[in-house]
Coordinates of C-alpha atoms in Angstrom, one line a residue:
X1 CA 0.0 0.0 0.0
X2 CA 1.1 3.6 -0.6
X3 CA 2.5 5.4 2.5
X4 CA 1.1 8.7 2.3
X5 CA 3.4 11.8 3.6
X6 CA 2.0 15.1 4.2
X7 CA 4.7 17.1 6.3
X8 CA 4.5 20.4 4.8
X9 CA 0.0 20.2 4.9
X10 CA 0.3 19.6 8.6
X11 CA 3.0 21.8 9.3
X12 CA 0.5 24.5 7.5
X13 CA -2.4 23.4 9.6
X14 CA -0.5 24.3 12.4
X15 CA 0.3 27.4 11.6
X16 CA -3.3 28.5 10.6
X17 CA -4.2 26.8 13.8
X18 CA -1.8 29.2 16.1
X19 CA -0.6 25.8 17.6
X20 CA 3.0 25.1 19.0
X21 CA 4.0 21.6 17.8
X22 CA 3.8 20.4 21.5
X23 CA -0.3 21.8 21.5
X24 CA -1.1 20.1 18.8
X25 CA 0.6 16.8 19.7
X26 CA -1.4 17.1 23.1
X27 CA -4.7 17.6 20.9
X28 CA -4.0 15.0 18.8
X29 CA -2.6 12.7 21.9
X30 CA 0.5 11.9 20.5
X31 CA 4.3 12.6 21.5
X32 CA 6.1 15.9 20.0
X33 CA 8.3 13.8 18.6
X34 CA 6.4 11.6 16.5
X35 CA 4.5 15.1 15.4
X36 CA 7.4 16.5 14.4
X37 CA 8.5 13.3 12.5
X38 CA 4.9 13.2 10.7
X39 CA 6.3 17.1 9.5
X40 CA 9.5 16.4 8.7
X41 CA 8.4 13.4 6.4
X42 CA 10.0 10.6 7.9
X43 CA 6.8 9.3 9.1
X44 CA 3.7 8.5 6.9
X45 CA 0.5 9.9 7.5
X46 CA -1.7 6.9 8.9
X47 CA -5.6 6.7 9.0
X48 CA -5.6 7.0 12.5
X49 CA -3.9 10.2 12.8
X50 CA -6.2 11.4 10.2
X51 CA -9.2 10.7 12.1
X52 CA -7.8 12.5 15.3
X53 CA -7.2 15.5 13.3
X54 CA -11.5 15.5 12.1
X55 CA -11.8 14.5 16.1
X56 CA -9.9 17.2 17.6
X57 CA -9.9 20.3 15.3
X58 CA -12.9 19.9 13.1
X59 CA -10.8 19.4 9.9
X60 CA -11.8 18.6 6.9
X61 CA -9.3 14.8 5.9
X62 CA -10.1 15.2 2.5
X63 CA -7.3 18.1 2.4
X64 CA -5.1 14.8 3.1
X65 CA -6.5 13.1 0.4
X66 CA -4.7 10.7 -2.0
X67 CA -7.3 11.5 -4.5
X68 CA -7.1 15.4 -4.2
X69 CA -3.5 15.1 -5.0
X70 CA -4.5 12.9 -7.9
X71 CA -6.7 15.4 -9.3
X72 CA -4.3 18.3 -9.0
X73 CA -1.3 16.0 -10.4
X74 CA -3.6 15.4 -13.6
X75 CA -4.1 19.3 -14.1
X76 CA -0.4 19.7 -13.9
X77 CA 0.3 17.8 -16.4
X78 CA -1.4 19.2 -18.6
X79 CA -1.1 22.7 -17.9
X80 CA 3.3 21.6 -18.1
X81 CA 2.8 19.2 -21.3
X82 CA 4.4 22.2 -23.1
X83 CA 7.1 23.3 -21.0
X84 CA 10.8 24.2 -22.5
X85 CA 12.1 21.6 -19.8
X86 CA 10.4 18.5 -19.5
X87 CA 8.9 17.9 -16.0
X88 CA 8.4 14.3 -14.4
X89 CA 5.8 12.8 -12.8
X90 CA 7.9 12.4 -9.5
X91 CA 8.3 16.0 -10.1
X92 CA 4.4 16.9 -9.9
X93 CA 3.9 14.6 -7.8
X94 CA 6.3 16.2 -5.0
X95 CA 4.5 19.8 -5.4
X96 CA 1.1 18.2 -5.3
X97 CA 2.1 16.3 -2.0
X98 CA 4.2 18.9 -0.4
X99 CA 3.2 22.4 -2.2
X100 CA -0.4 22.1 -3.2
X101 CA -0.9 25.7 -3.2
X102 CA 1.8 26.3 -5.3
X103 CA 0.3 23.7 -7.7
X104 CA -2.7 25.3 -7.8
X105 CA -1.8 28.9 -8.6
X106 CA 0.1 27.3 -12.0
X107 CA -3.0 25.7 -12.3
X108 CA -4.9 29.2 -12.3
X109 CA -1.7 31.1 -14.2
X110 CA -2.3 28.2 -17.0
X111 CA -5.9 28.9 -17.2
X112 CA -5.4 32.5 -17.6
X113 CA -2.4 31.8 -20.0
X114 CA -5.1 29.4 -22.1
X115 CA -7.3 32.8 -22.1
X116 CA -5.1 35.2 -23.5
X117 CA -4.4 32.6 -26.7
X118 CA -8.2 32.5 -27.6
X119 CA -7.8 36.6 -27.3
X120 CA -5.0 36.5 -29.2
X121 CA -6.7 34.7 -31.9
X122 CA -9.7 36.4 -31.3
X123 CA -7.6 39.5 -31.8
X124 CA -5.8 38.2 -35.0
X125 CA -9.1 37.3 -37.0
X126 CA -11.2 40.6 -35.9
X127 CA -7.5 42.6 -37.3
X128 CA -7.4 40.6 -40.1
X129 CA -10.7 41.6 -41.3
X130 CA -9.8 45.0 -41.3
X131 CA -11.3 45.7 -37.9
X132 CA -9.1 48.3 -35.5
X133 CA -11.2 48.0 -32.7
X134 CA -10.0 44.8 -30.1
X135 CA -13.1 43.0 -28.8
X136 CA -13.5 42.5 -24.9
X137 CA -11.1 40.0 -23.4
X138 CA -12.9 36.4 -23.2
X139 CA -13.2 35.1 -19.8
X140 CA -14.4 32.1 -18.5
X141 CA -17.9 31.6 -20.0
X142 CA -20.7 31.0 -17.0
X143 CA -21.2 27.2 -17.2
X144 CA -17.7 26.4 -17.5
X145 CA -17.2 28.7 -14.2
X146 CA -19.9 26.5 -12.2
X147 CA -18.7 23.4 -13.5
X148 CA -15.3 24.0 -11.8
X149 CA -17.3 25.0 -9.0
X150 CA -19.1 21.8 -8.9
X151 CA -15.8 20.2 -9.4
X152 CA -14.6 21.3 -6.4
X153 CA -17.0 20.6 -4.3
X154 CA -16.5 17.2 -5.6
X155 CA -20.3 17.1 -6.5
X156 CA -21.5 16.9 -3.1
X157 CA -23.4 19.6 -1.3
X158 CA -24.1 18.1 2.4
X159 CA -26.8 20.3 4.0
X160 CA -28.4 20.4 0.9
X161 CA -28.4 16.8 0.3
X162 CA -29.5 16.6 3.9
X163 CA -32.1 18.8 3.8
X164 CA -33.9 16.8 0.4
X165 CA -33.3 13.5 2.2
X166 CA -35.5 15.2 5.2
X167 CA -37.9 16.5 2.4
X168 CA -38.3 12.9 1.4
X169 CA -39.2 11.1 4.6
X170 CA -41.7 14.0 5.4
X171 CA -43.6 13.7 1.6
X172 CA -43.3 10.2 2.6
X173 CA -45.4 10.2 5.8
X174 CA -47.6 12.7 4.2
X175 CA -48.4 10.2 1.5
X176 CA -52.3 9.5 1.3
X177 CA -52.2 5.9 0.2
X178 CA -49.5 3.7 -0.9
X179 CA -50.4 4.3 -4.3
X180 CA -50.0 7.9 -4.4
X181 CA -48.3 9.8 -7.5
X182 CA -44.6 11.3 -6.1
X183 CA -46.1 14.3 -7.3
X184 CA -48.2 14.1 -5.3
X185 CA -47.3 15.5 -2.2
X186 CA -44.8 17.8 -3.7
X187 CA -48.2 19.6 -5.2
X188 CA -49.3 19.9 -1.9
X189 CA -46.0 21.0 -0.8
X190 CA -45.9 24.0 -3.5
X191 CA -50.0 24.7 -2.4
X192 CA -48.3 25.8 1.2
X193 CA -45.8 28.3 -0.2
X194 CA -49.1 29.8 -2.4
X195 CA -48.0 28.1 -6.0
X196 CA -50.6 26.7 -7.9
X197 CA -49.6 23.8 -10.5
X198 CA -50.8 23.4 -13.9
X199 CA -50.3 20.9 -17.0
X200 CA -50.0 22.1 -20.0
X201 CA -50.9 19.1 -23.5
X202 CA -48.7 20.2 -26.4
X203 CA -46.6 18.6 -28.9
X204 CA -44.2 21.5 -29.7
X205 CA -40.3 20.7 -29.4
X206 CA -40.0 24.0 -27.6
X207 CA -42.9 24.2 -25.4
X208 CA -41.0 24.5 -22.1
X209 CA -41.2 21.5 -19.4
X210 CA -41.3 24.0 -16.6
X211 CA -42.1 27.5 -16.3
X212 CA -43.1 29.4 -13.6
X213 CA -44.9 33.0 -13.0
X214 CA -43.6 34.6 -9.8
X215 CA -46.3 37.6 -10.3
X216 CA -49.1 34.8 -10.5
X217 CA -47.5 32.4 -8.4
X218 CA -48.1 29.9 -11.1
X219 CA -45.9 26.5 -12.1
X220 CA -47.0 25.7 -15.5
X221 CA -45.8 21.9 -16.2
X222 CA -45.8 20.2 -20.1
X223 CA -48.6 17.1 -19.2
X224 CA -46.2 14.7 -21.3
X225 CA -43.7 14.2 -18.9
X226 CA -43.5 11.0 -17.0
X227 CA -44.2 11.1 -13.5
X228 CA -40.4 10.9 -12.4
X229 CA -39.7 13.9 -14.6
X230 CA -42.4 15.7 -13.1
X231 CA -41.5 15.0 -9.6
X232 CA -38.2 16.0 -10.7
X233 CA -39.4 19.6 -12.1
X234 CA -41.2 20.1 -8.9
X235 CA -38.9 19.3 -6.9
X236 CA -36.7 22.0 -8.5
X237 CA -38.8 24.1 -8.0
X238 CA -39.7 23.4 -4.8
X239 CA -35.9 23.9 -3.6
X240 CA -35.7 27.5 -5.7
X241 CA -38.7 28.7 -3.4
X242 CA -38.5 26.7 0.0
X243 CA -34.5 26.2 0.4
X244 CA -33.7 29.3 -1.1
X245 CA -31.3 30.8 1.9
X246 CA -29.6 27.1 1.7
X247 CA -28.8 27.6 -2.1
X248 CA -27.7 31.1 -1.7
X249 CA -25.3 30.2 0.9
X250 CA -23.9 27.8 -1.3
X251 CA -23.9 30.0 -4.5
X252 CA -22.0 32.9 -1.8
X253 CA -19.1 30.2 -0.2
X254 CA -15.7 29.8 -1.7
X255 CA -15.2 29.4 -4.6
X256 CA -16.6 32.0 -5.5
X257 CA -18.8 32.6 -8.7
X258 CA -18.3 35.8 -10.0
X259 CA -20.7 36.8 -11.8
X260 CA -24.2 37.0 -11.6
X261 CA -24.7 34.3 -15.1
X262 CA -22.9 31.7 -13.0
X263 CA -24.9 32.3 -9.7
X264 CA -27.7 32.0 -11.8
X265 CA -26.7 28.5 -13.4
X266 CA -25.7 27.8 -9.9
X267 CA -28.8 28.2 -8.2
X268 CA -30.5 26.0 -10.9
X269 CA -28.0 23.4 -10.7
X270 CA -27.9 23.2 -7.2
X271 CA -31.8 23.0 -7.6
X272 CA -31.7 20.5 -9.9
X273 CA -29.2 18.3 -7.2
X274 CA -31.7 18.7 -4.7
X275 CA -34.6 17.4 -6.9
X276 CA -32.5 14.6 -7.6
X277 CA -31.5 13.7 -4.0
X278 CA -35.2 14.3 -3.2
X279 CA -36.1 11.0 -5.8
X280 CA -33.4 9.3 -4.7
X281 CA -32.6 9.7 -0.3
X282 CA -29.3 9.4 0.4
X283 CA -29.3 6.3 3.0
X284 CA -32.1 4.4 0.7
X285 CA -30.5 5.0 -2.4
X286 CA -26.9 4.0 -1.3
X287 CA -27.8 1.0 0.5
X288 CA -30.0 -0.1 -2.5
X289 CA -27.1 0.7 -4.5
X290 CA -24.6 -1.7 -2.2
X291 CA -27.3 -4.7 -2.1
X292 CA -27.5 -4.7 -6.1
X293 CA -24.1 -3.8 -6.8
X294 CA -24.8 -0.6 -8.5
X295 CA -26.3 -2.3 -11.3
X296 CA -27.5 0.9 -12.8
X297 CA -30.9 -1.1 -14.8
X298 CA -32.1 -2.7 -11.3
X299 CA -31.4 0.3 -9.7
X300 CA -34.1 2.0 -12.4
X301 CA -36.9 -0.5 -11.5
X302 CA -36.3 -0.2 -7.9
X303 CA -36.8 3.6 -8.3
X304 CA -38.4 4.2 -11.2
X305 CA -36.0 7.1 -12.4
X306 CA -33.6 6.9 -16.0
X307 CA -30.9 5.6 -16.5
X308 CA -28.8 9.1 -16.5
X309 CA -30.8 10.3 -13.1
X310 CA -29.3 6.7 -12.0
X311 CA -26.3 7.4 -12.5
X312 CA -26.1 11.1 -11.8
X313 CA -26.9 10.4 -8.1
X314 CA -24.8 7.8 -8.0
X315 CA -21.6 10.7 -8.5
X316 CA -23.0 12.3 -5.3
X317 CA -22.3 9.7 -3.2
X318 CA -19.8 11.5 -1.1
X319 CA -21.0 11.7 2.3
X320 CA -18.5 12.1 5.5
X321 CA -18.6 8.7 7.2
X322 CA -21.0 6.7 5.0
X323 CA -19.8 7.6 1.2
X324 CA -20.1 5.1 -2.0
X325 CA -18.3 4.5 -4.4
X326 CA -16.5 7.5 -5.8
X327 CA -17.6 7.6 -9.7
X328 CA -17.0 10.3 -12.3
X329 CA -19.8 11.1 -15.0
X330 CA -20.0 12.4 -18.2
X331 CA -22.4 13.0 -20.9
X332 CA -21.4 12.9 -24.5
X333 CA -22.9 13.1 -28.1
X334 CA -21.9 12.1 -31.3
X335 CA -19.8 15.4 -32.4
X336 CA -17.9 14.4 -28.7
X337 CA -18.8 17.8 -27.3
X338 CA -19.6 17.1 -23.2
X339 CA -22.8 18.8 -22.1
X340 CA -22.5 17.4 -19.0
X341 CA -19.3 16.3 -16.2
X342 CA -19.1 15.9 -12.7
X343 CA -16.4 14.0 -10.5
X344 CA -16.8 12.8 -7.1
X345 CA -12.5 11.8 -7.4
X346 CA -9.7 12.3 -8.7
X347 CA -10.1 11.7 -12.7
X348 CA -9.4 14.7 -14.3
X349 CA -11.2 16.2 -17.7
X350 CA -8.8 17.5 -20.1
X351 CA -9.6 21.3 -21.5
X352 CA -7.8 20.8 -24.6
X353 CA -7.8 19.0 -27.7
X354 CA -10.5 16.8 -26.8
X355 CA -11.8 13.5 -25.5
X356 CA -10.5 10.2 -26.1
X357 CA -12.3 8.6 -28.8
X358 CA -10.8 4.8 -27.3
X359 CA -13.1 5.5 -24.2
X360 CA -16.6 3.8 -24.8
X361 CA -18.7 6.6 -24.0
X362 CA -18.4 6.7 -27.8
X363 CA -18.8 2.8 -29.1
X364 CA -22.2 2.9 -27.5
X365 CA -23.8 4.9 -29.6
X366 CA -23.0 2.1 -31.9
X367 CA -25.0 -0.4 -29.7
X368 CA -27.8 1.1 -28.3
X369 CA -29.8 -0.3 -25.9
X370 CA -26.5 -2.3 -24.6
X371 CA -25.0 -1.4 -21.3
X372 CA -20.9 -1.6 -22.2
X373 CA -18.1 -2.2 -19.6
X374 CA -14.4 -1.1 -20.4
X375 CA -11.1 -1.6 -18.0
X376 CA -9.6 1.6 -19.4
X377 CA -5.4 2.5 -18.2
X378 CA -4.7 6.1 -18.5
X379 CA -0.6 7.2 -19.2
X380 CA 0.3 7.2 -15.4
X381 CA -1.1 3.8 -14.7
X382 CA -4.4 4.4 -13.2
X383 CA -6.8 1.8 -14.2
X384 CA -10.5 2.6 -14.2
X385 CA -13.3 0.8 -15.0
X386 CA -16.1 2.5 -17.1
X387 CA -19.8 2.4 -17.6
X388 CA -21.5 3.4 -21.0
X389 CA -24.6 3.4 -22.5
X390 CA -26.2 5.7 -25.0
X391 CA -30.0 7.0 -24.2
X392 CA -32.6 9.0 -26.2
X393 CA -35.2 10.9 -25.0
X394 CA -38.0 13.1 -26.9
X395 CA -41.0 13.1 -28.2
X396 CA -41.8 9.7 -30.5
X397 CA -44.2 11.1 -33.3
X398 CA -42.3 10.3 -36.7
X399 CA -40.4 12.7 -37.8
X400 CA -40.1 14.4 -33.9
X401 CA -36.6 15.3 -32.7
X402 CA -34.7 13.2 -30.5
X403 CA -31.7 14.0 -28.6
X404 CA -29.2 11.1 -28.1
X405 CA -26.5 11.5 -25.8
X406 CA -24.1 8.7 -24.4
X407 CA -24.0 8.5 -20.7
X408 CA -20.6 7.5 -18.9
X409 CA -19.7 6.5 -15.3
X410 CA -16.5 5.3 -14.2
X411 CA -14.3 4.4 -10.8
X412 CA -10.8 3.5 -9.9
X413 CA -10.0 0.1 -10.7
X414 CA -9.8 -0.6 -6.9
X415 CA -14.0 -0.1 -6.8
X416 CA -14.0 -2.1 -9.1
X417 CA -15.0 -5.6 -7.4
X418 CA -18.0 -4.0 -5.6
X419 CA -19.6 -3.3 -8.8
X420 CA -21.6 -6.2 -10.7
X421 CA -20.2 -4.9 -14.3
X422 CA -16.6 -6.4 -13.1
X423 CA -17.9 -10.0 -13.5
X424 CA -15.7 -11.6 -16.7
X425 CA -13.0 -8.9 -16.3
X426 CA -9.7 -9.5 -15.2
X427 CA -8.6 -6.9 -13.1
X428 CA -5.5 -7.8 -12.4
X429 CA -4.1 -8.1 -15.8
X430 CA -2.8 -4.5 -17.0
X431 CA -2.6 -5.7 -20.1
X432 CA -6.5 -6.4 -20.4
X433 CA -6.9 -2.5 -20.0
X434 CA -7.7 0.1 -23.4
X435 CA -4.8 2.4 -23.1
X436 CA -6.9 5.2 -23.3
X437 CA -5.7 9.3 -22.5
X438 CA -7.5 12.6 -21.3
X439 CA -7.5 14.1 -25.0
X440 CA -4.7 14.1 -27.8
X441 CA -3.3 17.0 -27.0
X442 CA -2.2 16.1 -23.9
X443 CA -1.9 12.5 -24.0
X444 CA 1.9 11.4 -24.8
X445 CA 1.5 8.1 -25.6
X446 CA 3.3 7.4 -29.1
X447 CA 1.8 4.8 -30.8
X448 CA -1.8 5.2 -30.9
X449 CA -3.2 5.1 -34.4
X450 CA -6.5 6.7 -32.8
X451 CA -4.7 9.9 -32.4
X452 CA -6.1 13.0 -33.9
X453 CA -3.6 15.6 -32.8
X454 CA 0.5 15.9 -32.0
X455 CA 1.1 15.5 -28.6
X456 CA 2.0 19.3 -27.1
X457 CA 4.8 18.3 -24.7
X458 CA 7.3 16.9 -27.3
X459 CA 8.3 18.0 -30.5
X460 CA 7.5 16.3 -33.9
X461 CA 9.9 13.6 -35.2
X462 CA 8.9 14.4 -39.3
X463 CA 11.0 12.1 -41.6
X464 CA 9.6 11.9 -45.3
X465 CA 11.7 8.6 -45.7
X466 CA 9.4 7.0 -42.2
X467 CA 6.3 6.0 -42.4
X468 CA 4.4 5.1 -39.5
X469 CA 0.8 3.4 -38.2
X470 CA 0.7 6.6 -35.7
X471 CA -0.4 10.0 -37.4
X472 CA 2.3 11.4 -35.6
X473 CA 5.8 11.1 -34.2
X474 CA 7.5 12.5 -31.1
X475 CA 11.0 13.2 -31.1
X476 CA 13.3 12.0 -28.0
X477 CA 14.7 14.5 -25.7
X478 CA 17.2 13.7 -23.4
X479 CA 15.0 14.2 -20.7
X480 CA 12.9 11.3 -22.0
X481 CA 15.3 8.8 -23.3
X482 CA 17.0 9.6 -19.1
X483 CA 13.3 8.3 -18.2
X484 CA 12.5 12.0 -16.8
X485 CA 9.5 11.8 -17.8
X486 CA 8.2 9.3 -15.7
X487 CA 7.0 5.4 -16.1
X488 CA 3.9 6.5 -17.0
X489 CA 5.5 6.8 -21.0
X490 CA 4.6 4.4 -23.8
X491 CA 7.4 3.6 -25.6

């Protein structure tokens, strides 16, 4: 097993703290000397020292995390794949381990430095058309800014996701008869804050599925929604009106979204986790979960929710003392562009160049209907196993549109055997895994014959005499032929 050492996170703890080494061994009932050895490095960071520090100060272990590190490691290296002087993994892995903060502002100075290109180019094609007039500088557009700030909240929102759970054993005991529409009660619920519900029957594509009239105090629902997706609209609403000071607080902690698009999105996201945690209780859900081995269709019968709410909850399974398993989600169409990502862990979505098109978020659009497991290996090692299945939803009338999308949900190989789409995979053969990367761009593997752009860290190798099964070929640096850059290379 990994020893974990965390000197200079501790060491910074203390200092926020106030704490003399010797008051903080006291708190933590151990000796100064094995404190200071924990700071110094020379001692690993157990589980049980861990737990003393939530005991005694209140603090938050997943600063400790192995995964955290993981997730900051994989932003580094991208935002250093094109560095003049190669950096190793053991390199980022150091500064995520003993300097995250100083990880984290390249992080932000590369996302800023990823800005100025697009107004650079911006700039270039607005001048080259004879324009003398530079547009506005592009920040980061509102849903990208609230899906970092999901991100980093790891997709869990615990008072909130308290608070629905609380909701659903109330509408629960409230229930008339066993029989009783989930609507039901959150009709009656939205009756107590003065909102009258009404159905709308049409058949136009962009009749909205909910829309609601503050100065009438009227939610005005499309009748052809299923009663799941009505529940579901409801319940957003219900948390916009009822848990309003909760969401705000949320929308107003660090990080902060700053501007008032992306409080906006916020708020309705936030809503929209509520609703879903609302249909789906946190305790029931998970243990459900557990006893069928998150198989996502029996999960679906059990609570008569899709396949993509399914799976959307289970990313949110990250509570203190009684999480699941740690999953990441995505949703992809056919073009590959992601309308949808959340990660409870570490895995890391690349910004550039991309998605892999090995992953099979994209082979089950080719085999619909057909829920698709894949032991994917990523270029540092880390195995995951993935979940895909493509879904379609929309009106049925011939000739109606449909949108497809293809839903993916994946966990660390080490999850793996609680899940029942393991069964007939060998997990402990590396070589069984689809070497698979976070996008082209950043992906330095060198002979994938999948790949659609040069890698950015390593310059071309272009020989008109060479042909080769890879588009592309890197050329070897000294760094990389020493074996700086890691284990992770394929060579």
């Amino acid at each position: 097993m990994k020893k974990t050492f965390m000197g200079v996170k501790l060491r910074k703890l203390r200092s926020e703290r106030g704490l003399s080494q010797i008051a903080l061994a006291q708190a933590l009932g151990l000796s100064p000397s094995y404190l200071n050895q924990l700071e110094q490095n020379q001692r690993p960071l157990t589980v049980s020292v861990l737990l003393k520090l939530n005991k005694a100060l209140d603090v938050d272990i997943q600063q400790f995390s192995e995964d955290e590190e993981s997730r900051l490691i994989a932003g580094l290296r991208e935002a250093l794949a094109g560095a003049d002087e190669p950096i190793s993994l053991p390199e980022m892995q150091e500064v995520a381990a003993q300097m995250p903060a100083l990880g984290r502002a390249v992080l932000a100075m590369h996302q800023r430095n990823l800005e100025m290109r697009e107004q650079l180019e911006l700039l270039s094609l607005q001048f080259g058309d004879g324009r003398t007039e530079a547009p506005p500088a592009r920040a980061a557009m509102p849903f990208e800014v609230v899906r970092d700030f999901f991100f980093a909240h790891q997709n869990y929102f615990d008072a909130l996701d308290r608070a629905a759970e609380s909701c659903a054993a109330a509408l629960q005991r409230q229930q008339p008869h066993h029989g009783a529409s989930r609507s039901d009660g959150l009709v009656q619920r939205l009756a107590g804050h003065g909102i009258r519900v009404e159905f709308i029957d049409t058949q136009q594509p962009q009749q909205s599925k909910r829309l609601f009239d503050a100065a009438r105090r009227t939610l005005t629902l499309a009748s052809r929604l299923d009663d799941a997706q009505r529940a579901f609209q409801l319940a957003t609403q219900l948390a916009l009106v009822e848990y309003a000071p909760l969401i705000d607080a949320l929308v107003q902690s660090p990080p902060l979204l700053n501007d008032p698009a992306s409080r906006k999105l916020a708020r309705i996201g936030l809503a929209n986790y509520f609703a879903g945690a609302l249909l789906l209780p946190y305790n029931a859900f998970l243990e459900a979960a557990e006893e069928l081995r998150y198989d996502i269709e029996l999960l679906q019968q059990r609570f008569d929710v899709g396949f993509e709410t399914i799976c959307h909850r289970l990313s949110t399974l990250q509570r203190p003392g009684l999480p699941g398993v740690p999953f990441f989600f995505i949703r992809v169409d056919r073009a590959g562009n992601i309308s949808k990502r959340q990660s409870a862990t570490h895995f890391h979505f690349s910004r550039t160049g991309g998605t892999c098109p090995l992953w099979n978020v994209y082979e089950a659009f080719g085999r619909p209907e057909h829920t698709l497991a894949q032991l994917a290996s990523m270029p540092d090692g880390r195995r995951y196993l993935w979940i895909a299945r493509s879904v379609s939803r929309g009106q049925r009338g011939y000739g109606s549109p449909r949108q497809t999308f293809s839903i993916g949900l994946g966990c660390d190989i080490r999850h793996a055997p609680r899940l029942v789409y393991a069964q007939g995979l060998d997990l402990q053969a590396p070589e069984a895994a689809t070497p698979i990367g976070m996008g082209c761009k950043v992906c330095e593997r060198d002979g994938c014959p999948q790949r659609a752009f040069p890698y950015v860290g390593r310059a071309l190798d272009v020989d008109e005499n060479h042909s080769r099964f890879s588009p592309y070929g890197f050329a070897r640096t000294e760094a990389a032929l020493a074996g700086r850059s890691g284990p992770a290379l394929n060579r």
